[in-house]
Short mmCIF file of C-alpha atoms in Angstrom, two decimals:
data_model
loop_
_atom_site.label_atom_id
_atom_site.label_comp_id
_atom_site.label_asym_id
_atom_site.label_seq_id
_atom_site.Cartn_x
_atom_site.Cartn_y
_atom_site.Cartn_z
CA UNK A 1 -14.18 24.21 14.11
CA UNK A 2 -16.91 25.85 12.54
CA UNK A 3 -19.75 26.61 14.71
CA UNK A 4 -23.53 27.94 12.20
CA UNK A 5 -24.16 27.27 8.69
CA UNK A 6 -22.40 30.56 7.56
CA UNK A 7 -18.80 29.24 9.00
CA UNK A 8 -18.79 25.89 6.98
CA UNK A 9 -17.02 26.36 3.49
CA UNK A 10 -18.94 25.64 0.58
CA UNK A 11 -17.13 22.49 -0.19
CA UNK A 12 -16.75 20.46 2.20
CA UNK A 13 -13.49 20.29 3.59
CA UNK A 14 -11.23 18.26 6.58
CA UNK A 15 -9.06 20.46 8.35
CA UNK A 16 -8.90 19.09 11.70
CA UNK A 17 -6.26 16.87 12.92
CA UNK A 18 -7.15 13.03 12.70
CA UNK A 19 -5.35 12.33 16.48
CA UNK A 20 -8.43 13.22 18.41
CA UNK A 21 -9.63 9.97 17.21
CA UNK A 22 -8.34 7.77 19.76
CA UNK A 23 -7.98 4.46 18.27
CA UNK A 24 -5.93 2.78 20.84
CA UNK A 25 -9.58 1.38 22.17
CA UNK A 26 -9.63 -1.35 18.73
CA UNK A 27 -6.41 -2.88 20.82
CA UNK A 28 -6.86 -6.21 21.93
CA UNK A 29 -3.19 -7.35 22.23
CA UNK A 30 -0.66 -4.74 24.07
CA UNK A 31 2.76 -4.41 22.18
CA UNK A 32 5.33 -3.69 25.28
CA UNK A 33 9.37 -3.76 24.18
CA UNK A 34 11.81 -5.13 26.10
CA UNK A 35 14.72 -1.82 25.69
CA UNK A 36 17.65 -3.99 27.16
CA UNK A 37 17.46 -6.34 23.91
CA UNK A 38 16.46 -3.61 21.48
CA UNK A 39 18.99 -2.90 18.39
CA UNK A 40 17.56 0.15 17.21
CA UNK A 41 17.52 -0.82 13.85
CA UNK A 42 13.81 0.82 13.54
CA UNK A 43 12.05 -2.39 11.23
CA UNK A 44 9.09 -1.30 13.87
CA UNK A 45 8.43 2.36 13.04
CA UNK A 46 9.32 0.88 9.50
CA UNK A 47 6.44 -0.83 9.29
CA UNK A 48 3.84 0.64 11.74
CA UNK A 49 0.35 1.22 10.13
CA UNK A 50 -1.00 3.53 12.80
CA UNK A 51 2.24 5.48 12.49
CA UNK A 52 2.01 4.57 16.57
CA UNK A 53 5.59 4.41 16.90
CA UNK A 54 8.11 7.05 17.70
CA UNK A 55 12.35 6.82 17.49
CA UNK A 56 13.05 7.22 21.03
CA UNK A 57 16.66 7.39 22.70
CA UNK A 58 16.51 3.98 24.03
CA UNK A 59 14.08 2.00 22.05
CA UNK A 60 10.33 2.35 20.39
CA UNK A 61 8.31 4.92 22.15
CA UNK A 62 4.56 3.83 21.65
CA UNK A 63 1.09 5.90 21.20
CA UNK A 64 -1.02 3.90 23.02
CA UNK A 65 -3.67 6.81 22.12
CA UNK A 66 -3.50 5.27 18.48
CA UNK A 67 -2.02 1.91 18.56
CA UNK A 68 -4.48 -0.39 17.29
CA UNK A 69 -2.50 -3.73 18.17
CA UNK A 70 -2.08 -5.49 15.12
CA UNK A 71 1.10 -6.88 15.96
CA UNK A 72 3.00 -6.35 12.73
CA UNK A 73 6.00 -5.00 14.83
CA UNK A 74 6.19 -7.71 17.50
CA UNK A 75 6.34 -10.16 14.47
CA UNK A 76 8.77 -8.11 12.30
CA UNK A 77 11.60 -7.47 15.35
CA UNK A 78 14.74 -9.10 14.37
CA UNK A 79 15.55 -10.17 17.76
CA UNK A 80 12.04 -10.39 19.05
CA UNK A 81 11.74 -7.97 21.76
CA UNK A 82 8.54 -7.13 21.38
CA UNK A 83 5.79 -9.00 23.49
CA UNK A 84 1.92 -8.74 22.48
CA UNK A 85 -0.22 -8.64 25.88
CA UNK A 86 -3.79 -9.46 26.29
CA UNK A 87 -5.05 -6.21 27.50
CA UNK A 88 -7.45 -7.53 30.18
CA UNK A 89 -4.72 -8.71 32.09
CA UNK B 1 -9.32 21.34 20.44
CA UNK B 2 -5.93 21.12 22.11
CA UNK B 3 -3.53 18.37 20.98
CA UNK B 4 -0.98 17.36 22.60
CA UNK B 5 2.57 18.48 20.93
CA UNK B 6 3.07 15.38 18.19
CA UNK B 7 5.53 12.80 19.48
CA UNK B 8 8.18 13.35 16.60
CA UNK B 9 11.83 12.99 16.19
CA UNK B 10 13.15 16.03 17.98
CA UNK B 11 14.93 13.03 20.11
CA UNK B 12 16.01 11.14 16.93
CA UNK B 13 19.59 9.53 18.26
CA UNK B 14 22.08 10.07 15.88
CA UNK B 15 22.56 6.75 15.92
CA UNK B 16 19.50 5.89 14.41
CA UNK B 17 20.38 4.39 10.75
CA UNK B 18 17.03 5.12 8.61
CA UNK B 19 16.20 3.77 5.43
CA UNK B 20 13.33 5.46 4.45
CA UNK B 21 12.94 9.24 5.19
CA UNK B 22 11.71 10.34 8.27
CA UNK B 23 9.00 13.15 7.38
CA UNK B 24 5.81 11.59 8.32
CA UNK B 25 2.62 13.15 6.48
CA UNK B 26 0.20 10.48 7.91
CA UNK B 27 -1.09 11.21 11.07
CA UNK B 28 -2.65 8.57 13.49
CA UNK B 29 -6.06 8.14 14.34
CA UNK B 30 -7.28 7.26 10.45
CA UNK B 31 -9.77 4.40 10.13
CA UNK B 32 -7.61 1.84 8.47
CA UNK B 33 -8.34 -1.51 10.22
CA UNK B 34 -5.67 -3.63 11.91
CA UNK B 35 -2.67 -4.18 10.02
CA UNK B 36 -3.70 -2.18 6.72
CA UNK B 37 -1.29 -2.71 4.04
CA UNK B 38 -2.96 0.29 1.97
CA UNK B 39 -1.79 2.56 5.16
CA UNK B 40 1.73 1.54 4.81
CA UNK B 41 1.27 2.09 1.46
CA UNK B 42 0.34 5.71 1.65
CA UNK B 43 2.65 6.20 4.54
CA UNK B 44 5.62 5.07 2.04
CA UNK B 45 4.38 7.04 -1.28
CA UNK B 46 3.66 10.32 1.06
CA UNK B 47 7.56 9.70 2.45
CA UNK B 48 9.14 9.65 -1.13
CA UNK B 49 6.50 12.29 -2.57
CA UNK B 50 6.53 14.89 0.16
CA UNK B 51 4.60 17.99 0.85
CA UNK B 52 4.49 19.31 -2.84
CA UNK B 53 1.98 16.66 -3.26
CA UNK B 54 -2.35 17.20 -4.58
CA UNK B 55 -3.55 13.33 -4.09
CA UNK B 56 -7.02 12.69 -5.98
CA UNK B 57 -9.00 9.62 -4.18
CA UNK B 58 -11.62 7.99 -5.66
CA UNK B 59 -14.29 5.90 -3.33
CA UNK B 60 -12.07 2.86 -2.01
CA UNK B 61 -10.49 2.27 1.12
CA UNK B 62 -8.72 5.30 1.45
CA UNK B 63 -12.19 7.05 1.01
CA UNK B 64 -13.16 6.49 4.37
CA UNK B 65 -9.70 6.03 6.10
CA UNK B 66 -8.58 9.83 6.20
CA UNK B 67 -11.67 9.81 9.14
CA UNK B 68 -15.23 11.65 9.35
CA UNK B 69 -15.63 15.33 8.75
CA UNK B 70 -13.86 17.54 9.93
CA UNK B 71 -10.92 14.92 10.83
CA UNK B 72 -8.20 13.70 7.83
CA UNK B 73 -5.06 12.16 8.70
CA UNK B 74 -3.16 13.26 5.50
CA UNK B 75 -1.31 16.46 5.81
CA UNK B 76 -1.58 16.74 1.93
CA UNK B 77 -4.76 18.44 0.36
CA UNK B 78 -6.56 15.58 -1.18
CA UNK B 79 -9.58 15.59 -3.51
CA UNK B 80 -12.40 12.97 -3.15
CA UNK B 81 -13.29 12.11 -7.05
CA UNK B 82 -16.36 9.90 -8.24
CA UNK B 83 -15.44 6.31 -8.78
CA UNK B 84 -14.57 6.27 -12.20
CA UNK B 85 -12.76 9.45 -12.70
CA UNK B 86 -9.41 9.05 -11.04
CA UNK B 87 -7.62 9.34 -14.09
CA UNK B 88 -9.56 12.25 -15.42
CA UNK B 89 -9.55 14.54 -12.16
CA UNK B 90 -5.44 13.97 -12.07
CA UNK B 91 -5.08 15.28 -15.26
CA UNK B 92 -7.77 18.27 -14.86
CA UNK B 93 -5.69 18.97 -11.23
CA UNK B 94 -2.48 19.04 -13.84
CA UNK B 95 -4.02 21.54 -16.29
CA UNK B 96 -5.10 23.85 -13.78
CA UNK B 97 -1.51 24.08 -11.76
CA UNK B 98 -0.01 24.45 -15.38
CA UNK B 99 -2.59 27.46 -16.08
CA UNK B 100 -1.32 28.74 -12.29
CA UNK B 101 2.46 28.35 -13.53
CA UNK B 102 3.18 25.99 -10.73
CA UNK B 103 4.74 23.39 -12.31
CA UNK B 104 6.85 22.09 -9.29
CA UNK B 105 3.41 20.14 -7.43
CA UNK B 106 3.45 16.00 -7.86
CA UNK B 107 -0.47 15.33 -8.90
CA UNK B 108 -1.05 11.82 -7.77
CA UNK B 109 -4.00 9.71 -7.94
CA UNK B 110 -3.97 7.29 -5.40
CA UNK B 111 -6.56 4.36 -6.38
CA UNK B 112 -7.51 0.58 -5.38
CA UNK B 113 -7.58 -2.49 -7.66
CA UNK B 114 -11.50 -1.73 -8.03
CA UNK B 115 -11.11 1.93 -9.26
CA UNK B 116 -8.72 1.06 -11.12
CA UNK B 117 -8.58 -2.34 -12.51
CA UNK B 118 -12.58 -2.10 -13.88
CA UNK B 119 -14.28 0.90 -12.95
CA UNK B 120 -11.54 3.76 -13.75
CA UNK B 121 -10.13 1.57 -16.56
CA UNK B 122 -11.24 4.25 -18.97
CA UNK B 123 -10.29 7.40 -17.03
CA UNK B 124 -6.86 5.64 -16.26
CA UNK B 125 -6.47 4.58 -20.12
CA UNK B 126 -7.32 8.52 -21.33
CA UNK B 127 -4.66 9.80 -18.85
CA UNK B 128 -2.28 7.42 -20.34
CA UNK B 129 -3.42 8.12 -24.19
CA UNK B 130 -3.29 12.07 -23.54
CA UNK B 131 0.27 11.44 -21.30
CA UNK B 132 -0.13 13.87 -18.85
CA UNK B 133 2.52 14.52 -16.29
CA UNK B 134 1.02 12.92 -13.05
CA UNK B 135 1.35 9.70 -11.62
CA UNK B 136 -0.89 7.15 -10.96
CA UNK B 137 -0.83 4.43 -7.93
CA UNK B 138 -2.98 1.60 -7.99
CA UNK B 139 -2.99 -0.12 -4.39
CA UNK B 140 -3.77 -3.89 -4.83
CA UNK B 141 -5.87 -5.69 -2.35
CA UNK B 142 -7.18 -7.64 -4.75
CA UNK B 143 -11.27 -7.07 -4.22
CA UNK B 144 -13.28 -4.36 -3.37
CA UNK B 145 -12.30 -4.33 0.71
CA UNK B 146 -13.97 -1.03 1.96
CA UNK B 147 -17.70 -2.04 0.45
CA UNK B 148 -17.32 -5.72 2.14
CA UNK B 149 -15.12 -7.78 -0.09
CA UNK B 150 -16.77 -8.64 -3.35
CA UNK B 151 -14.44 -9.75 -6.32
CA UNK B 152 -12.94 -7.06 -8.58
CA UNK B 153 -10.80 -8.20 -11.98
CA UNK B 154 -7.68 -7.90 -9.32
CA UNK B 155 -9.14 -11.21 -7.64
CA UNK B 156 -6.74 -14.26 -8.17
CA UNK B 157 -7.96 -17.65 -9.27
CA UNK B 158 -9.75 -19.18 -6.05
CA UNK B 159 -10.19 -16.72 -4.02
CA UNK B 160 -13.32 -16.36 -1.74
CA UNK B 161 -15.08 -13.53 -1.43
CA UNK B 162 -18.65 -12.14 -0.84
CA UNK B 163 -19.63 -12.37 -4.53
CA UNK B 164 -17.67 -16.03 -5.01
CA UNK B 165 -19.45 -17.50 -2.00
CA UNK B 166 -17.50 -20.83 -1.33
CA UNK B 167 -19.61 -23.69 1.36
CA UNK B 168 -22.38 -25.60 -0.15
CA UNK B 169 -21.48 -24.52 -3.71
CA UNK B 170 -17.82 -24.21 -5.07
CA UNK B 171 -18.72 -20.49 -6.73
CA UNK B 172 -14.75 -19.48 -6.37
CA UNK B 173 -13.02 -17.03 -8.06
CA UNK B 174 -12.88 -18.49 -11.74
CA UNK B 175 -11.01 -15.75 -13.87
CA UNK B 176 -7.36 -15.28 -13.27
CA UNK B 177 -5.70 -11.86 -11.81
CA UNK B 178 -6.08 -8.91 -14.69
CA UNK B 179 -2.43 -7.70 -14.76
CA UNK B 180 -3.20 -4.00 -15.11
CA UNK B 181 0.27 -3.15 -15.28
CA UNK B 182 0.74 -5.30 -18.87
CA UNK B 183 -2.20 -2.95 -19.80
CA UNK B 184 -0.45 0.30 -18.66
CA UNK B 185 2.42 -1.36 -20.91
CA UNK B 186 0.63 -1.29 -23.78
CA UNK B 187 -0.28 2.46 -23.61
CA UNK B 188 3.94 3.30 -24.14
CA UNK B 189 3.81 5.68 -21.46
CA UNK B 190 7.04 6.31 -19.72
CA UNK B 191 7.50 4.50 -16.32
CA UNK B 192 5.63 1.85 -15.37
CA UNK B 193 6.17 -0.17 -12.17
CA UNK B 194 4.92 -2.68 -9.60
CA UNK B 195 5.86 -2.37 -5.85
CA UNK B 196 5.36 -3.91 -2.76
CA UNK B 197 4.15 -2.46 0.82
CA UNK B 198 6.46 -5.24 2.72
CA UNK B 199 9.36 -3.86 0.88
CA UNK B 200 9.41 0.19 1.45
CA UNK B 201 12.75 1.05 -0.24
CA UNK B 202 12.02 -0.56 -3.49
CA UNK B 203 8.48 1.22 -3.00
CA UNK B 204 10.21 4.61 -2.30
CA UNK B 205 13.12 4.41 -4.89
CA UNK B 206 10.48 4.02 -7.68
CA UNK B 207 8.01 6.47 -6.43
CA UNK B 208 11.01 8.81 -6.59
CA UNK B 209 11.90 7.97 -9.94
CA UNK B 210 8.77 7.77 -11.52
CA UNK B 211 8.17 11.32 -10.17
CA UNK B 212 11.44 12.76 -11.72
CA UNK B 213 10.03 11.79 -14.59
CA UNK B 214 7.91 13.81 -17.35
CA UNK B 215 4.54 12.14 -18.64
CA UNK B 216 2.02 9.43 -17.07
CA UNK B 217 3.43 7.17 -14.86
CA UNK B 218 1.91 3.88 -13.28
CA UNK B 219 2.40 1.83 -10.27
CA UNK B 220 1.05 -0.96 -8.82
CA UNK B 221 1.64 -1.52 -4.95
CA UNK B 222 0.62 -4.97 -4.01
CA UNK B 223 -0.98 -3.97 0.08
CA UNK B 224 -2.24 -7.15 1.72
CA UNK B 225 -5.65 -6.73 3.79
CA UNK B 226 -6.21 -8.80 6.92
CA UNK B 227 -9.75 -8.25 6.82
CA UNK B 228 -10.68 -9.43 3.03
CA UNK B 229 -7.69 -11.83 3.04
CA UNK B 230 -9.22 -13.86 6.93
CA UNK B 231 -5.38 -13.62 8.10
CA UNK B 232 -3.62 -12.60 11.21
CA UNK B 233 -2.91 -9.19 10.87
CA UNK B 234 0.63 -9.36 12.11
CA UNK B 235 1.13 -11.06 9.23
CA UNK B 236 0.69 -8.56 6.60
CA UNK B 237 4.34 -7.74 6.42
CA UNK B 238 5.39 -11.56 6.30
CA UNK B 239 2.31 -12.15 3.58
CA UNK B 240 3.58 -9.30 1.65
CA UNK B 241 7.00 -11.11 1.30
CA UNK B 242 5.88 -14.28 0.61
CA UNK B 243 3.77 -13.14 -1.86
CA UNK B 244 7.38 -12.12 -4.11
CA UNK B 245 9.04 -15.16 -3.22
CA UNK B 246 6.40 -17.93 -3.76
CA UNK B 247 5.48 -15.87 -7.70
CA UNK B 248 1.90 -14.77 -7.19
CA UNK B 249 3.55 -11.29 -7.20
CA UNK B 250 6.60 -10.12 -8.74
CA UNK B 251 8.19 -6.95 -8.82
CA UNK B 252 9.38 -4.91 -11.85
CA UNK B 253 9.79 -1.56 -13.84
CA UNK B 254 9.50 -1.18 -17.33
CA UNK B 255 11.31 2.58 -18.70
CA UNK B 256 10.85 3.33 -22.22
CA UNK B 257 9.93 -0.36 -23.38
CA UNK B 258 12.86 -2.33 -21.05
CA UNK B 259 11.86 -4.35 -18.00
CA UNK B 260 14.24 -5.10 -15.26
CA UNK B 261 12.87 -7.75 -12.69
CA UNK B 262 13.75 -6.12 -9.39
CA UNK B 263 13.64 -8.81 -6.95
CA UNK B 264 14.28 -12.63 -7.37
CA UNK B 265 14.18 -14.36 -4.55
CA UNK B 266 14.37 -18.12 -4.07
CA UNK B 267 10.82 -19.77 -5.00
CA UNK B 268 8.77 -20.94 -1.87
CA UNK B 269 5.70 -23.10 -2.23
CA UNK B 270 2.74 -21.25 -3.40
CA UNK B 271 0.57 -23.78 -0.76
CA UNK B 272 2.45 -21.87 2.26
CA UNK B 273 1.60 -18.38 0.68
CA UNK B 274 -2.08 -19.76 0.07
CA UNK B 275 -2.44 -21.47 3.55
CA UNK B 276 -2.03 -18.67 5.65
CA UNK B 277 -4.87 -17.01 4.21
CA UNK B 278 -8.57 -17.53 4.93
CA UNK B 279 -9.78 -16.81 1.86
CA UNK B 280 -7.85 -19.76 0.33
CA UNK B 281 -8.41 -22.73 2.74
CA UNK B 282 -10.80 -24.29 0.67
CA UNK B 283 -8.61 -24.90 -2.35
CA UNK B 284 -8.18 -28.06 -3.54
CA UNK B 285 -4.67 -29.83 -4.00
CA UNK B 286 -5.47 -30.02 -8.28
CA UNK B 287 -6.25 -26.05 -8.37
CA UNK B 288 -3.28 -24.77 -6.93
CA UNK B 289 -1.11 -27.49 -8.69
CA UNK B 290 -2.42 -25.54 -11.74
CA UNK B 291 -2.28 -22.20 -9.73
CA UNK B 292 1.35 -22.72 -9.61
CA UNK B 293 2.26 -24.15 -12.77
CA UNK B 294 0.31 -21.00 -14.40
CA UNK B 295 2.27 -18.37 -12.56
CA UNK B 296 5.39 -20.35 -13.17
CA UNK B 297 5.08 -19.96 -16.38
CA UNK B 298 4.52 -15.99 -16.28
CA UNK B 299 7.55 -16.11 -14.25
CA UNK B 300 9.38 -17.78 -17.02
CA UNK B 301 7.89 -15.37 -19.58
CA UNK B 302 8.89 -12.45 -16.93
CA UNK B 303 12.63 -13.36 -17.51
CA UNK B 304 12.07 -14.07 -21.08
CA UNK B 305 11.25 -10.91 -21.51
CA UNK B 306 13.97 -9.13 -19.06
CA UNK B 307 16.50 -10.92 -21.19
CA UNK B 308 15.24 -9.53 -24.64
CA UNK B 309 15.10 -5.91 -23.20
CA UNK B 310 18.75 -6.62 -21.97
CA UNK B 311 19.39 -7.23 -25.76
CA UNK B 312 17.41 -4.34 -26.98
CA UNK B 313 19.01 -2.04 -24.91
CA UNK B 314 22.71 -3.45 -25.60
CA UNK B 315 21.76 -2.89 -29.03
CA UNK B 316 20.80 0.82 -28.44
#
């Protein structure tokens, strides 16, 4: 990251990586998967806005770092495995 | 600053049965709000498009989502353009890679229903007259979202939004959706095509096609916005659906004059589409009785006009 005046390009530019931003604190509702019922069939990381969501070897692997909570996956699962949580409890 | 190793697919199972690729070139941690449809959008266009890819953004949603300086969450370079210059900065992008000899980049200008549908009407229209090779994508939200939801020419009939206040007084949206693809239509340019964000591998077949593809190109993505729209933003996938199934959105191409009416599902009632929205609750039983009728009748036109294509093209 550029550090005086002299460093910073004359045009303006974004290099840095966006995942310092930690959005996960926006979340209101937790998504949690139940792996035992999951069919793999990936609608979830389909569909993820946040791009939260990672193919793991037994079912979604979340970013709770970035996942906002909006739910789409929870209502999108085919067999409904996913469970939205209030996050104060 | 150290980031942790990205959380890819080195543990993809070979199990897993895709349908859309699996490069990702959005990161997380943009600013979209909950449930974005314009962030699947991008997401989908980005998978289909890949690195090769120079995006041109004019202000809109996507303006702010990439993040503040020095963050972005694209891992394409992008160009922040004026308002109404879309078009024009996608076809100057064009002419200078063509002066470099690099002739294998996609140029895409990536543009919401504001930018595109009134205030880059011109730009997109001199693209289109000069045909340039570089596609354009309009993302429909269907009012200007990122400045706080006043009504753009995208806006359907009834709609409330800051601008067509509805409480004491019934100011509603009054003028009917502009269909900017019937416009892009007119100009005879190659490939023209609307998508949806709820259905990713019609989105990413076309986007694929239309870049294979020499001259402009146009496509419309309809992206549903929780915040504009007052709905659950779970729902944006579900909305997106219902939207092609109850007729206030349909999905076609048109190549070289022919339209082919991608999806047809069975009709829903419009009132179940509207219902679920905020920005609708008001509507009264006569208005979207007429609502329906009207795009019932587009509908009918739609296949009217997929069946004299089918003709034309049998007769080619």
């Amino acid at each position: 990251m550029p550090m005086t005046i002299d460093e910073i390009p004359p045009t303006p530019m974004n290099t840095q990586d966006s995942r310092v931003v930690k959005t996960g604190g926006w979340r209101a509702f937790k998504p949690i998967c139940d792996n035992s019922k999951c069919i793999k069939c990936w609608t979830c990381w389909k569909f993820c806005p946040d791009v939260a969501i990672a193919i793991g070897e037994e079912g979604p692997i979340y970013d709770y770092d970035h996942c906002k909570g909006c739910g789409i996956c929870a209502n999108e699962c085919p067999v409904k495995c996913i469970e939205m949580i209030p996050e104060n409890k | 600053m150290e980031l942790p190793p990205r959380r890819n697919f080195e543990e993809v199972n070979d199990m897993a049965k895709l349908t859309i690729p699996e490069d990702e070139l959005m990161r997380p941690g943009h600013m979209g709000c909950l449930g974005c449809g314009a962030t699947q959008a991008m997401r989908f266009v980005l998978k289909a498009a890949g690195r090769k890819t120079i995006l041109s953004i004019p202000a809109c949603c996507w303006a702010v989502m990439p993040g503040v300086w020095p963050n972005t969450c694209l891992e394409v370079p992008e160009l922040y353009t004026p308002f109404e210059t879309t078009g024009a900065s996608i076809s100057g992008i064009k002419a200078a890679l063509e002066v470099l000899g690099k002739d294998d980049v996609n140029v895409i200008g990536f543009a919401g229903d504001g930018g595109t549908a009134d205030i880059g009407l011109q730009a997109l229209s001199g693209v289109a007259d000069r045909n340039d090779d570089v596609l354009y994508i309009m993302y429909d939200n269907e009012a200007y979202m990122n400045t706080g939801i006043q009504r753009s020419g995208s806006t359907p009939i009834g709609a409330w939004t800051t601008t067509t206040p509805v409480g004491t007084t019934q100011a509603w949206e009054k003028s009917p959706k502009k269909s900017v693809a019937d416009i892009m239509i007119a100009h005879r340019i190659p490939y023209v095509a609307t998508a949806s964000a709820a259905y990713p591998e019609d989105l990413i077949r076309k986007v694929n096609k239309a870049l294979s593809i020499k001259g402009t190109k146009f496509i419309q993505i309809f992206a549903p916005c929780p915040t504009g729209w007052k709905m659950d933003p779970g729902l944006t996938v579900k909305i997106g659906k219902e939207a092609i199934s109850s007729r206030a959105f349909s999905l076609y191409e048109v190549e070289g004059g022919a339209i082919k009416i991608n999806m047809k599902p069975k009709k829903t009632p419009l009132k179940e589409y509207l219902f679920k929205q905020g920005r609708f609750k008001h509507m009264p039983d006569y208005l979207i009785n007429e609502l329906e009728s009207d795009l019932d009748s587009k509908w009918e036109e739609l296949l009217f006009k997929e069946e004299c294509s089918q003709k034309m093209l049998k007769k080619k």
